[in-house]
PDB file of C-alpha atoms in Angstrom:
ATOM      1  CA  ASN A1074     103.110  75.963 120.286  1.00 72.00           C
ATOM      2  CA  ALA A1075     101.159  77.155 117.132  1.00 82.00           C
ATOM      3  CA  GLY A1076      98.057  78.142 119.080  1.00 94.00           C
ATOM      4  CA  VAL A1077      95.317  78.240 116.914  1.00 97.00           C
ATOM      5  CA  THR A1078      95.640  78.078 113.031  1.00 97.00           C
ATOM      6  CA  GLN A1079      93.408  78.440 110.264  1.00 98.00           C
ATOM      7  CA  THR A1080      93.372  77.623 106.625  1.00 97.00           C
ATOM      8  CA  PRO A1081      93.076  79.352 104.224  1.00 97.00           C
ATOM      9  CA  LYS A1082      94.020  82.787 105.134  1.00 96.00           C
ATOM     10  CA  PHE A1083      92.217  84.261 101.971  1.00 96.00           C
ATOM     11  CA  GLN A1084      89.488  82.948  99.844  1.00 96.00           C
ATOM     12  CA  VAL A1085      87.244  84.372  96.819  1.00 97.00           C
ATOM     13  CA  LEU A1086      84.081  82.047  95.986  1.00 97.00           C
ATOM     14  CA  LYS A1087      81.468  82.410  93.139  1.00 97.00           C
ATOM     15  CA  THR A1088      77.890  82.523  94.666  1.00 97.00           C
ATOM     16  CA  GLY A1089      76.685  78.875  95.149  1.00 97.00           C
ATOM     17  CA  GLN A1090      80.255  77.449  95.543  1.00 97.00           C
ATOM     18  CA  SER A1091      80.968  75.600  98.787  1.00 97.00           C
ATOM     19  CA  MET A1092      84.291  75.497 100.779  1.00 96.00           C
ATOM     20  CA  THR A1093      85.394  74.316 104.125  1.00 97.00           C
ATOM     21  CA  LEU A1094      87.389  76.460 106.430  1.00 98.00           C
ATOM     22  CA  GLN A1095      89.882  74.580 108.648  1.00 97.00           C
ATOM     23  CA  CYS A1096      90.671  75.204 112.306  1.00 98.00           C
ATOM     24  CA  ALA A1097      92.973  73.492 114.635  1.00 97.00           C
ATOM     25  CA  GLN A1098      94.383  74.028 118.140  1.00 96.00           C
ATOM     26  CA  ASP A1099      97.279  72.703 119.923  1.00 95.00           C
ATOM     27  CA  MET A1100      96.313  73.756 123.493  1.00 93.00           C
ATOM     28  CA  ASN A1101      94.365  70.986 124.462  1.00 92.00           C
ATOM     29  CA  HIS A1102      91.302  72.969 124.962  1.00 90.00           C
ATOM     30  CA  ASN A1103      87.780  71.646 125.021  1.00 88.00           C
ATOM     31  CA  SER A1104      85.822  74.437 123.504  1.00 88.00           C
ATOM     32  CA  MET A1105      86.064  75.970 120.121  1.00 92.00           C
ATOM     33  CA  TYR A1106      84.172  78.610 118.182  1.00 92.00           C
ATOM     34  CA  TRP A1107      83.428  80.098 114.796  1.00 96.00           C
ATOM     35  CA  TYR A1108      82.823  83.774 114.533  1.00 96.00           C
ATOM     36  CA  ARG A1109      82.667  86.337 111.763  1.00 97.00           C
ATOM     37  CA  GLN A1110      83.574  89.890 111.865  1.00 96.00           C
ATOM     38  CA  ASP A1111      81.860  92.530 109.861  1.00 94.00           C
ATOM     39  CA  PRO A1112      82.540  96.344 109.886  1.00 87.00           C
ATOM     40  CA  GLY A1113      80.605  97.946 112.425  1.00 82.00           C
ATOM     41  CA  MET A1114      78.870  94.727 113.899  1.00 84.00           C
ATOM     42  CA  GLY A1115      81.791  93.412 115.937  1.00 86.00           C
ATOM     43  CA  LEU A1116      82.416  89.671 116.183  1.00 92.00           C
ATOM     44  CA  ARG A1117      79.295  87.366 115.912  1.00 93.00           C
ATOM     45  CA  LEU A1118      79.293  83.718 117.195  1.00 91.00           C
ATOM     46  CA  ILE A1119      78.253  81.288 114.253  1.00 94.00           C
ATOM     47  CA  TYR A1120      78.800  77.709 115.908  1.00 93.00           C
ATOM     48  CA  TYR A1121      80.734  76.640 118.947  1.00 90.00           C
ATOM     49  CA  SER A1122      81.505  73.088 120.435  1.00 91.00           C
ATOM     50  CA  ALA A1123      81.708  72.957 123.977  1.00 85.00           C
ATOM     51  CA  SER A1124      83.496  69.470 123.816  1.00 85.00           C
ATOM     52  CA  GLU A1125      84.353  67.009 121.429  1.00 87.00           C
ATOM     53  CA  GLY A1126      81.349  65.448 119.964  1.00 87.00           C
ATOM     54  CA  THR A1127      79.008  68.345 120.772  1.00 88.00           C
ATOM     55  CA  THR A1128      78.136  71.472 118.589  1.00 92.00           C
ATOM     56  CA  ASP A1129      75.577  74.255 119.104  1.00 88.00           C
ATOM     57  CA  LYS A1130      74.372  77.302 117.379  1.00 90.00           C
ATOM     58  CA  GLY A1131      75.342  80.750 118.235  1.00 87.00           C
ATOM     59  CA  GLU A1132      74.026  83.825 117.171  1.00 87.00           C
ATOM     60  CA  VAL A1133      74.241  83.667 113.285  1.00 93.00           C
ATOM     61  CA  PRO A1134      74.133  79.933 112.370  1.00 95.00           C
ATOM     62  CA  ASN A1135      72.179  80.182 108.922  1.00 96.00           C
ATOM     63  CA  GLY A1136      74.059  79.014 105.909  1.00 97.00           C
ATOM     64  CA  TYR A1137      76.711  77.303 107.849  1.00 98.00           C
ATOM     65  CA  ASN A1138      77.554  73.768 109.089  1.00 97.00           C
ATOM     66  CA  VAL A1139      80.402  72.690 111.411  1.00 97.00           C
ATOM     67  CA  SER A1140      82.210  69.441 112.427  1.00 97.00           C
ATOM     68  CA  ARG A1141      84.084  68.947 115.630  1.00 95.00           C
ATOM     69  CA  LEU A1142      86.366  66.278 114.145  1.00 88.00           C
ATOM     70  CA  ASN A1143      88.512  65.557 116.965  1.00 95.00           C
ATOM     71  CA  LYS A1144      89.496  67.687 120.064  1.00 94.00           C
ATOM     72  CA  ARG A1145      91.975  69.421 117.896  1.00 96.00           C
ATOM     73  CA  GLU A1146      90.065  70.424 114.951  1.00 97.00           C
ATOM     74  CA  PHE A1147      86.629  72.250 114.320  1.00 97.00           C
ATOM     75  CA  SER A1148      85.884  73.175 110.784  1.00 97.00           C
ATOM     76  CA  LEU A1149      83.002  75.380 109.043  1.00 98.00           C
ATOM     77  CA  ARG A1150      81.369  74.640 106.026  1.00 98.00           C
ATOM     78  CA  LEU A1151      79.450  76.829 103.485  1.00 97.00           C
ATOM     79  CA  GLU A1152      77.521  74.668 101.244  1.00 94.00           C
ATOM     80  CA  SER A1153      76.206  77.500  99.111  1.00 96.00           C
ATOM     81  CA  ALA A1154      78.082  80.613  99.707  1.00 96.00           C
ATOM     82  CA  ALA A1155      76.203  83.834  99.285  1.00 97.00           C
ATOM     83  CA  PRO A1156      77.591  87.665  98.707  1.00 97.00           C
ATOM     84  CA  SER A1157      76.173  88.097 102.209  1.00 97.00           C
ATOM     85  CA  GLN A1158      78.776  85.638 103.769  1.00 97.00           C
ATOM     86  CA  THR A1159      81.710  87.960 102.524  1.00 97.00           C
ATOM     87  CA  SER A1160      83.518  88.550 105.991  1.00 97.00           C
ATOM     88  CA  VAL A1161      86.434  87.664 107.980  1.00 97.00           C
ATOM     89  CA  TYR A1162      86.125  84.441 109.774  1.00 98.00           C
ATOM     90  CA  PHE A1163      87.911  83.678 113.165  1.00 97.00           C
ATOM     91  CA  CYS A1164      88.159  80.537 114.942  1.00 97.00           C
ATOM     92  CA  ALA A1165      88.890  80.438 118.688  1.00 94.00           C
ATOM     93  CA  SER A1166      89.291  78.054 121.462  1.00 93.00           C
ATOM     94  CA  SER A1167      89.157  78.087 125.168  1.00 88.00           C
ATOM     95  CA  GLU A1168      89.508  76.197 128.646  1.00 82.00           C
ATOM     96  CA  ALA A1169      87.415  77.493 131.349  1.00 63.00           C
ATOM     97  CA  THR A1170      89.159  78.928 134.477  1.00 53.00           C
ATOM     98  CA  ALA A1171      87.722  79.978 137.552  1.00 50.00           C
ATOM     99  CA  GLY A1172      88.597  82.338 140.298  1.00 49.00           C
ATOM    100  CA  LEU A1173      87.402  84.322 143.229  1.00 49.00           C
ATOM    101  CA  ALA A1174      86.758  87.893 143.150  1.00 50.00           C
ATOM    102  CA  GLY A1175      84.886  90.093 145.508  1.00 51.00           C
ATOM    103  CA  GLY A1176      84.223  86.988 147.311  1.00 50.00           C
ATOM    104  CA  LEU A1177      82.127  85.283 144.257  1.00 51.00           C
ATOM    105  CA  LEU A1178      83.213  82.543 142.448  1.00 52.00           C
ATOM    106  CA  GLN A1179      83.449  83.676 138.958  1.00 52.00           C
ATOM    107  CA  SER A1180      84.006  81.907 135.506  1.00 52.00           C
ATOM    108  CA  TYR A1181      86.610  83.197 133.236  1.00 56.00           C
ATOM    109  CA  ASN A1182      86.993  82.025 129.838  1.00 68.00           C
ATOM    110  CA  GLU A1183      89.721  83.598 127.803  1.00 83.00           C
ATOM    111  CA  GLN A1184      89.377  82.616 124.173  1.00 89.00           C
ATOM    112  CA  PHE A1185      92.506  82.212 121.785  1.00 92.00           C
ATOM    113  CA  PHE A1186      91.735  83.486 118.365  1.00 96.00           C
ATOM    114  CA  GLY A1187      93.087  82.143 114.962  1.00 97.00           C
ATOM    115  CA  PRO A1188      94.430  84.633 112.476  1.00 97.00           C
ATOM    116  CA  GLY A1189      91.350  84.723 110.401  1.00 97.00           C
ATOM    117  CA  THR A1190      90.291  83.738 107.015  1.00 97.00           C
ATOM    118  CA  ARG A1191      89.032  86.684 104.730  1.00 97.00           C
ATOM    119  CA  LEU A1192      86.472  85.304 102.518  1.00 97.00           C
ATOM    120  CA  THR A1193      84.814  87.341  99.560  1.00 97.00           C
ATOM    121  CA  VAL A1194      81.936  85.762  97.647  1.00 97.00           C
ATOM    122  CA  LEU A1195      81.307  87.477  94.480  1.00 96.00           C
TER     123      LEU A1195
ATOM    124  CA  ARG B 872      69.302  97.226 120.199  1.00 68.00           C
ATOM    125  CA  LYS B 873      72.886  95.777 120.177  1.00 78.00           C
ATOM    126  CA  GLU B 874      73.540  93.395 123.092  1.00 87.00           C
ATOM    127  CA  VAL B 875      77.112  95.189 123.587  1.00 93.00           C
ATOM    128  CA  GLU B 876      77.319  98.669 122.882  1.00 94.00           C
ATOM    129  CA  GLN B 877      80.328 100.849 122.505  1.00 94.00           C
ATOM    130  CA  ASP B 878      81.482 104.398 121.293  1.00 88.00           C
ATOM    131  CA  PRO B 879      83.051 103.479 118.055  1.00 86.00           C
ATOM    132  CA  GLY B 880      85.335 106.533 118.037  1.00 86.00           C
ATOM    133  CA  PRO B 881      88.159 106.883 116.703  1.00 92.00           C
ATOM    134  CA  PHE B 882      89.642 108.440 119.786  1.00 95.00           C
ATOM    135  CA  ASN B 883      92.833 110.271 118.521  1.00 96.00           C
ATOM    136  CA  VAL B 884      94.869 111.140 121.713  1.00 97.00           C
ATOM    137  CA  PRO B 885      98.524 112.491 122.104  1.00 97.00           C
ATOM    138  CA  GLU B 886     101.215 110.313 123.577  1.00 98.00           C
ATOM    139  CA  GLY B 887     100.962 110.303 127.441  1.00 97.00           C
ATOM    140  CA  ALA B 888      97.201 111.044 127.504  1.00 97.00           C
ATOM    141  CA  THR B 889      94.747 109.482 129.704  1.00 97.00           C
ATOM    142  CA  VAL B 890      91.783 108.116 127.579  1.00 97.00           C
ATOM    143  CA  ALA B 891      88.686 106.361 129.070  1.00 96.00           C
ATOM    144  CA  PHE B 892      86.320 103.783 126.985  1.00 94.00           C
ATOM    145  CA  ASN B 893      82.712 103.035 127.892  1.00 94.00           C
ATOM    146  CA  CYS B 894      80.746  99.686 127.237  1.00 95.00           C
ATOM    147  CA  THR B 895      76.993  99.041 128.176  1.00 96.00           C
ATOM    148  CA  TYR B 896      75.437  95.697 127.856  1.00 94.00           C
ATOM    149  CA  SER B 897      71.810  94.829 127.881  1.00 92.00           C
ATOM    150  CA  ASN B 898      71.596  91.246 129.137  1.00 87.00           C
ATOM    151  CA  SER B 899      71.470  91.621 133.107  1.00 85.00           C
ATOM    152  CA  ALA B 900      72.502  88.028 133.143  1.00 82.00           C
ATOM    153  CA  SER B 901      75.805  88.443 131.901  1.00 83.00           C
ATOM    154  CA  GLN B 902      78.455  87.311 134.573  1.00 80.00           C
ATOM    155  CA  SER B 903      81.899  87.676 132.997  1.00 86.00           C
ATOM    156  CA  PHE B 904      83.339  90.574 131.275  1.00 91.00           C
ATOM    157  CA  PHE B 905      86.429  91.138 129.120  1.00 93.00           C
ATOM    158  CA  TRP B 906      88.596  93.706 127.351  1.00 96.00           C
ATOM    159  CA  TYR B 907      90.157  92.436 124.045  1.00 96.00           C
ATOM    160  CA  ARG B 908      92.688  94.473 121.938  1.00 97.00           C
ATOM    161  CA  GLN B 909      92.524  93.970 118.236  1.00 96.00           C
ATOM    162  CA  ASP B 910      95.178  95.485 115.893  1.00 96.00           C
ATOM    163  CA  CYS B 911      94.544  96.241 112.308  1.00 93.00           C
ATOM    164  CA  ARG B 912      94.055  93.245 110.452  1.00 91.00           C
ATOM    165  CA  LYS B 913      94.617  90.854 113.214  1.00 95.00           C
ATOM    166  CA  GLU B 914      92.959  88.601 115.585  1.00 96.00           C
ATOM    167  CA  PRO B 915      91.525  89.825 118.899  1.00 96.00           C
ATOM    168  CA  LYS B 916      93.794  89.223 121.914  1.00 95.00           C
ATOM    169  CA  LEU B 917      92.518  89.170 125.661  1.00 93.00           C
ATOM    170  CA  LEU B 918      93.732  92.300 127.353  1.00 95.00           C
ATOM    171  CA  MET B 919      92.161  92.103 130.817  1.00 93.00           C
ATOM    172  CA  SER B 920      89.463  90.268 132.448  1.00 89.00           C
ATOM    173  CA  VAL B 921      87.002  92.784 134.243  1.00 91.00           C
ATOM    174  CA  TYR B 922      86.491  91.695 137.863  1.00 83.00           C
ATOM    175  CA  SER B 923      83.502  92.918 140.099  1.00 84.00           C
ATOM    176  CA  SER B 924      85.630  94.639 142.354  1.00 84.00           C
ATOM    177  CA  GLY B 925      87.442  96.517 139.485  1.00 87.00           C
ATOM    178  CA  ASN B 926      91.178  95.598 138.673  1.00 90.00           C
ATOM    179  CA  GLU B 927      94.228  97.314 137.261  1.00 93.00           C
ATOM    180  CA  ASP B 928      97.095  96.015 135.516  1.00 93.00           C
ATOM    181  CA  GLY B 929     100.044  98.382 134.818  1.00 96.00           C
ATOM    182  CA  ARG B 930      98.564 101.315 132.977  1.00 97.00           C
ATOM    183  CA  PHE B 931      95.223  99.711 132.435  1.00 97.00           C
ATOM    184  CA  THR B 932      92.254  99.793 134.731  1.00 97.00           C
ATOM    185  CA  ALA B 933      88.795  98.199 134.192  1.00 96.00           C
ATOM    186  CA  GLN B 934      85.521  99.063 136.114  1.00 95.00           C
ATOM    187  CA  LEU B 935      82.303  96.956 136.154  1.00 94.00           C
ATOM    188  CA  ASN B 936      79.118  98.732 137.346  1.00 93.00           C
ATOM    189  CA  ARG B 937      76.279  95.770 137.580  1.00 91.00           C
ATOM    190  CA  ALA B 938      73.769  97.873 138.455  1.00 92.00           C
ATOM    191  CA  SER B 939      74.004 100.401 135.411  1.00 93.00           C
ATOM    192  CA  GLN B 940      75.245  97.546 133.348  1.00 94.00           C
ATOM    193  CA  TYR B 941      78.332  99.421 132.274  1.00 94.00           C
ATOM    194  CA  ILE B 942      81.880  98.503 131.785  1.00 96.00           C
ATOM    195  CA  SER B 943      84.772 100.974 131.388  1.00 96.00           C
ATOM    196  CA  LEU B 944      88.641 100.711 130.349  1.00 97.00           C
ATOM    197  CA  LEU B 945      91.049 103.564 131.364  1.00 97.00           C
ATOM    198  CA  ILE B 946      94.556 104.016 129.683  1.00 97.00           C
ATOM    199  CA  ARG B 947      96.928 105.947 131.451  1.00 98.00           C
ATOM    200  CA  ASP B 948     100.047 107.460 129.832  1.00 98.00           C
ATOM    201  CA  SER B 949      99.165 106.258 126.580  1.00 98.00           C
ATOM    202  CA  LYS B 950     101.930 104.949 124.260  1.00 98.00           C
ATOM    203  CA  LEU B 951     102.079 104.718 120.449  1.00 97.00           C
ATOM    204  CA  SER B 952     101.766 101.073 120.690  1.00 97.00           C
ATOM    205  CA  ASP B 953      98.325 101.109 122.550  1.00 98.00           C
ATOM    206  CA  SER B 954      96.840 102.365 119.019  1.00 97.00           C
ATOM    207  CA  ALA B 955      94.369  99.676 118.240  1.00 97.00           C
ATOM    208  CA  THR B 956      90.446  98.692 118.477  1.00 96.00           C
ATOM    209  CA  TYR B 957      89.262  97.662 121.996  1.00 97.00           C
ATOM    210  CA  LEU B 958      86.552  95.073 122.035  1.00 96.00           C
ATOM    211  CA  CYS B 959      84.242  94.957 124.956  1.00 95.00           C
ATOM    212  CA  VAL B 960      82.959  91.458 125.819  1.00 93.00           C
ATOM    213  CA  VAL B 961      80.428  89.796 127.916  1.00 91.00           C
ATOM    214  CA  ARG B 962      79.590  86.251 128.459  1.00 86.00           C
ATOM    215  CA  LEU B 963      76.661  84.570 130.406  1.00 74.00           C
ATOM    216  CA  TYR B 964      77.699  82.338 133.375  1.00 63.00           C
ATOM    217  CA  ASN B 965      78.494  79.131 132.284  1.00 57.00           C
ATOM    218  CA  ASN B 966      77.708  79.642 128.578  1.00 63.00           C
ATOM    219  CA  ASN B 967      80.140  79.488 125.770  1.00 69.00           C
ATOM    220  CA  ASP B 968      78.110  82.187 124.084  1.00 75.00           C
ATOM    221  CA  MET B 969      80.296  85.431 124.202  1.00 83.00           C
ATOM    222  CA  ARG B 970      78.836  88.740 122.896  1.00 89.00           C
ATOM    223  CA  PHE B 971      81.322  91.103 121.334  1.00 92.00           C
ATOM    224  CA  GLY B 972      80.886  94.853 121.112  1.00 94.00           C
ATOM    225  CA  ALA B 973      81.995  96.472 117.621  1.00 94.00           C
ATOM    226  CA  GLY B 974      84.809  98.009 119.177  1.00 95.00           C
ATOM    227  CA  THR B 975      86.591 101.396 119.863  1.00 95.00           C
ATOM    228  CA  ARG B 976      89.191 102.369 117.830  1.00 95.00           C
ATOM    229  CA  LEU B 977      92.289 104.217 119.479  1.00 97.00           C
ATOM    230  CA  THR B 978      94.872 106.082 117.679  1.00 97.00           C
ATOM    231  CA  VAL B 979      97.826 107.536 119.904  1.00 97.00           C
ATOM    232  CA  LYS B 980      99.706 110.068 118.008  1.00 96.00           C
ATOM    233  CA  PRO B 981     103.238 111.541 118.702  1.00 95.00           C
TER     234      PRO B 981
END
């Protein structure tokens, strides 16, 4: 199993160019996510897809679009790249699990991350 | 104010030391809590979930205090291989929106 794969690993764009970041998972997970990670900010959710055919905005969706092509693949598109979009982009997937802890049913949702795409916009 | 706050560190400790990381979260509706580990220039990986009653996994102990909206991670007998950034993560119940802290960097030295 490859887990979560992302392409490309590195990319340099000029302001205004467009590109699509690809993500695929082979764990048969329903949920997939796109994050960006910037120094001092932690990971911030851009978009997520709870299941095939659905997508929802996260914390920082502006300037991005997504497509859940099928259960395996979730792509992130930058239509007109800006220097503020220079970041490391991580794709993740998860399958909800649940268990009892302290007498309460709790839902746990481990996310598995891809290796990341380092994007620089000049 | 950030939704999840962590001391960024860095924490520089000798091998064998005990080190504790703290994390606070602002949304009282948060229901699931995790610690992730991220090595330099790598992706985050789940270290452990944090249960309401607290839990231990080998040298690692996680605690949750819902009243104070506070999570902690204790690492005993630190190893060189523990050097990494530790991310505190919270999630609303039945919601795929997870919020990450900026991370606490740990360096364990010989």
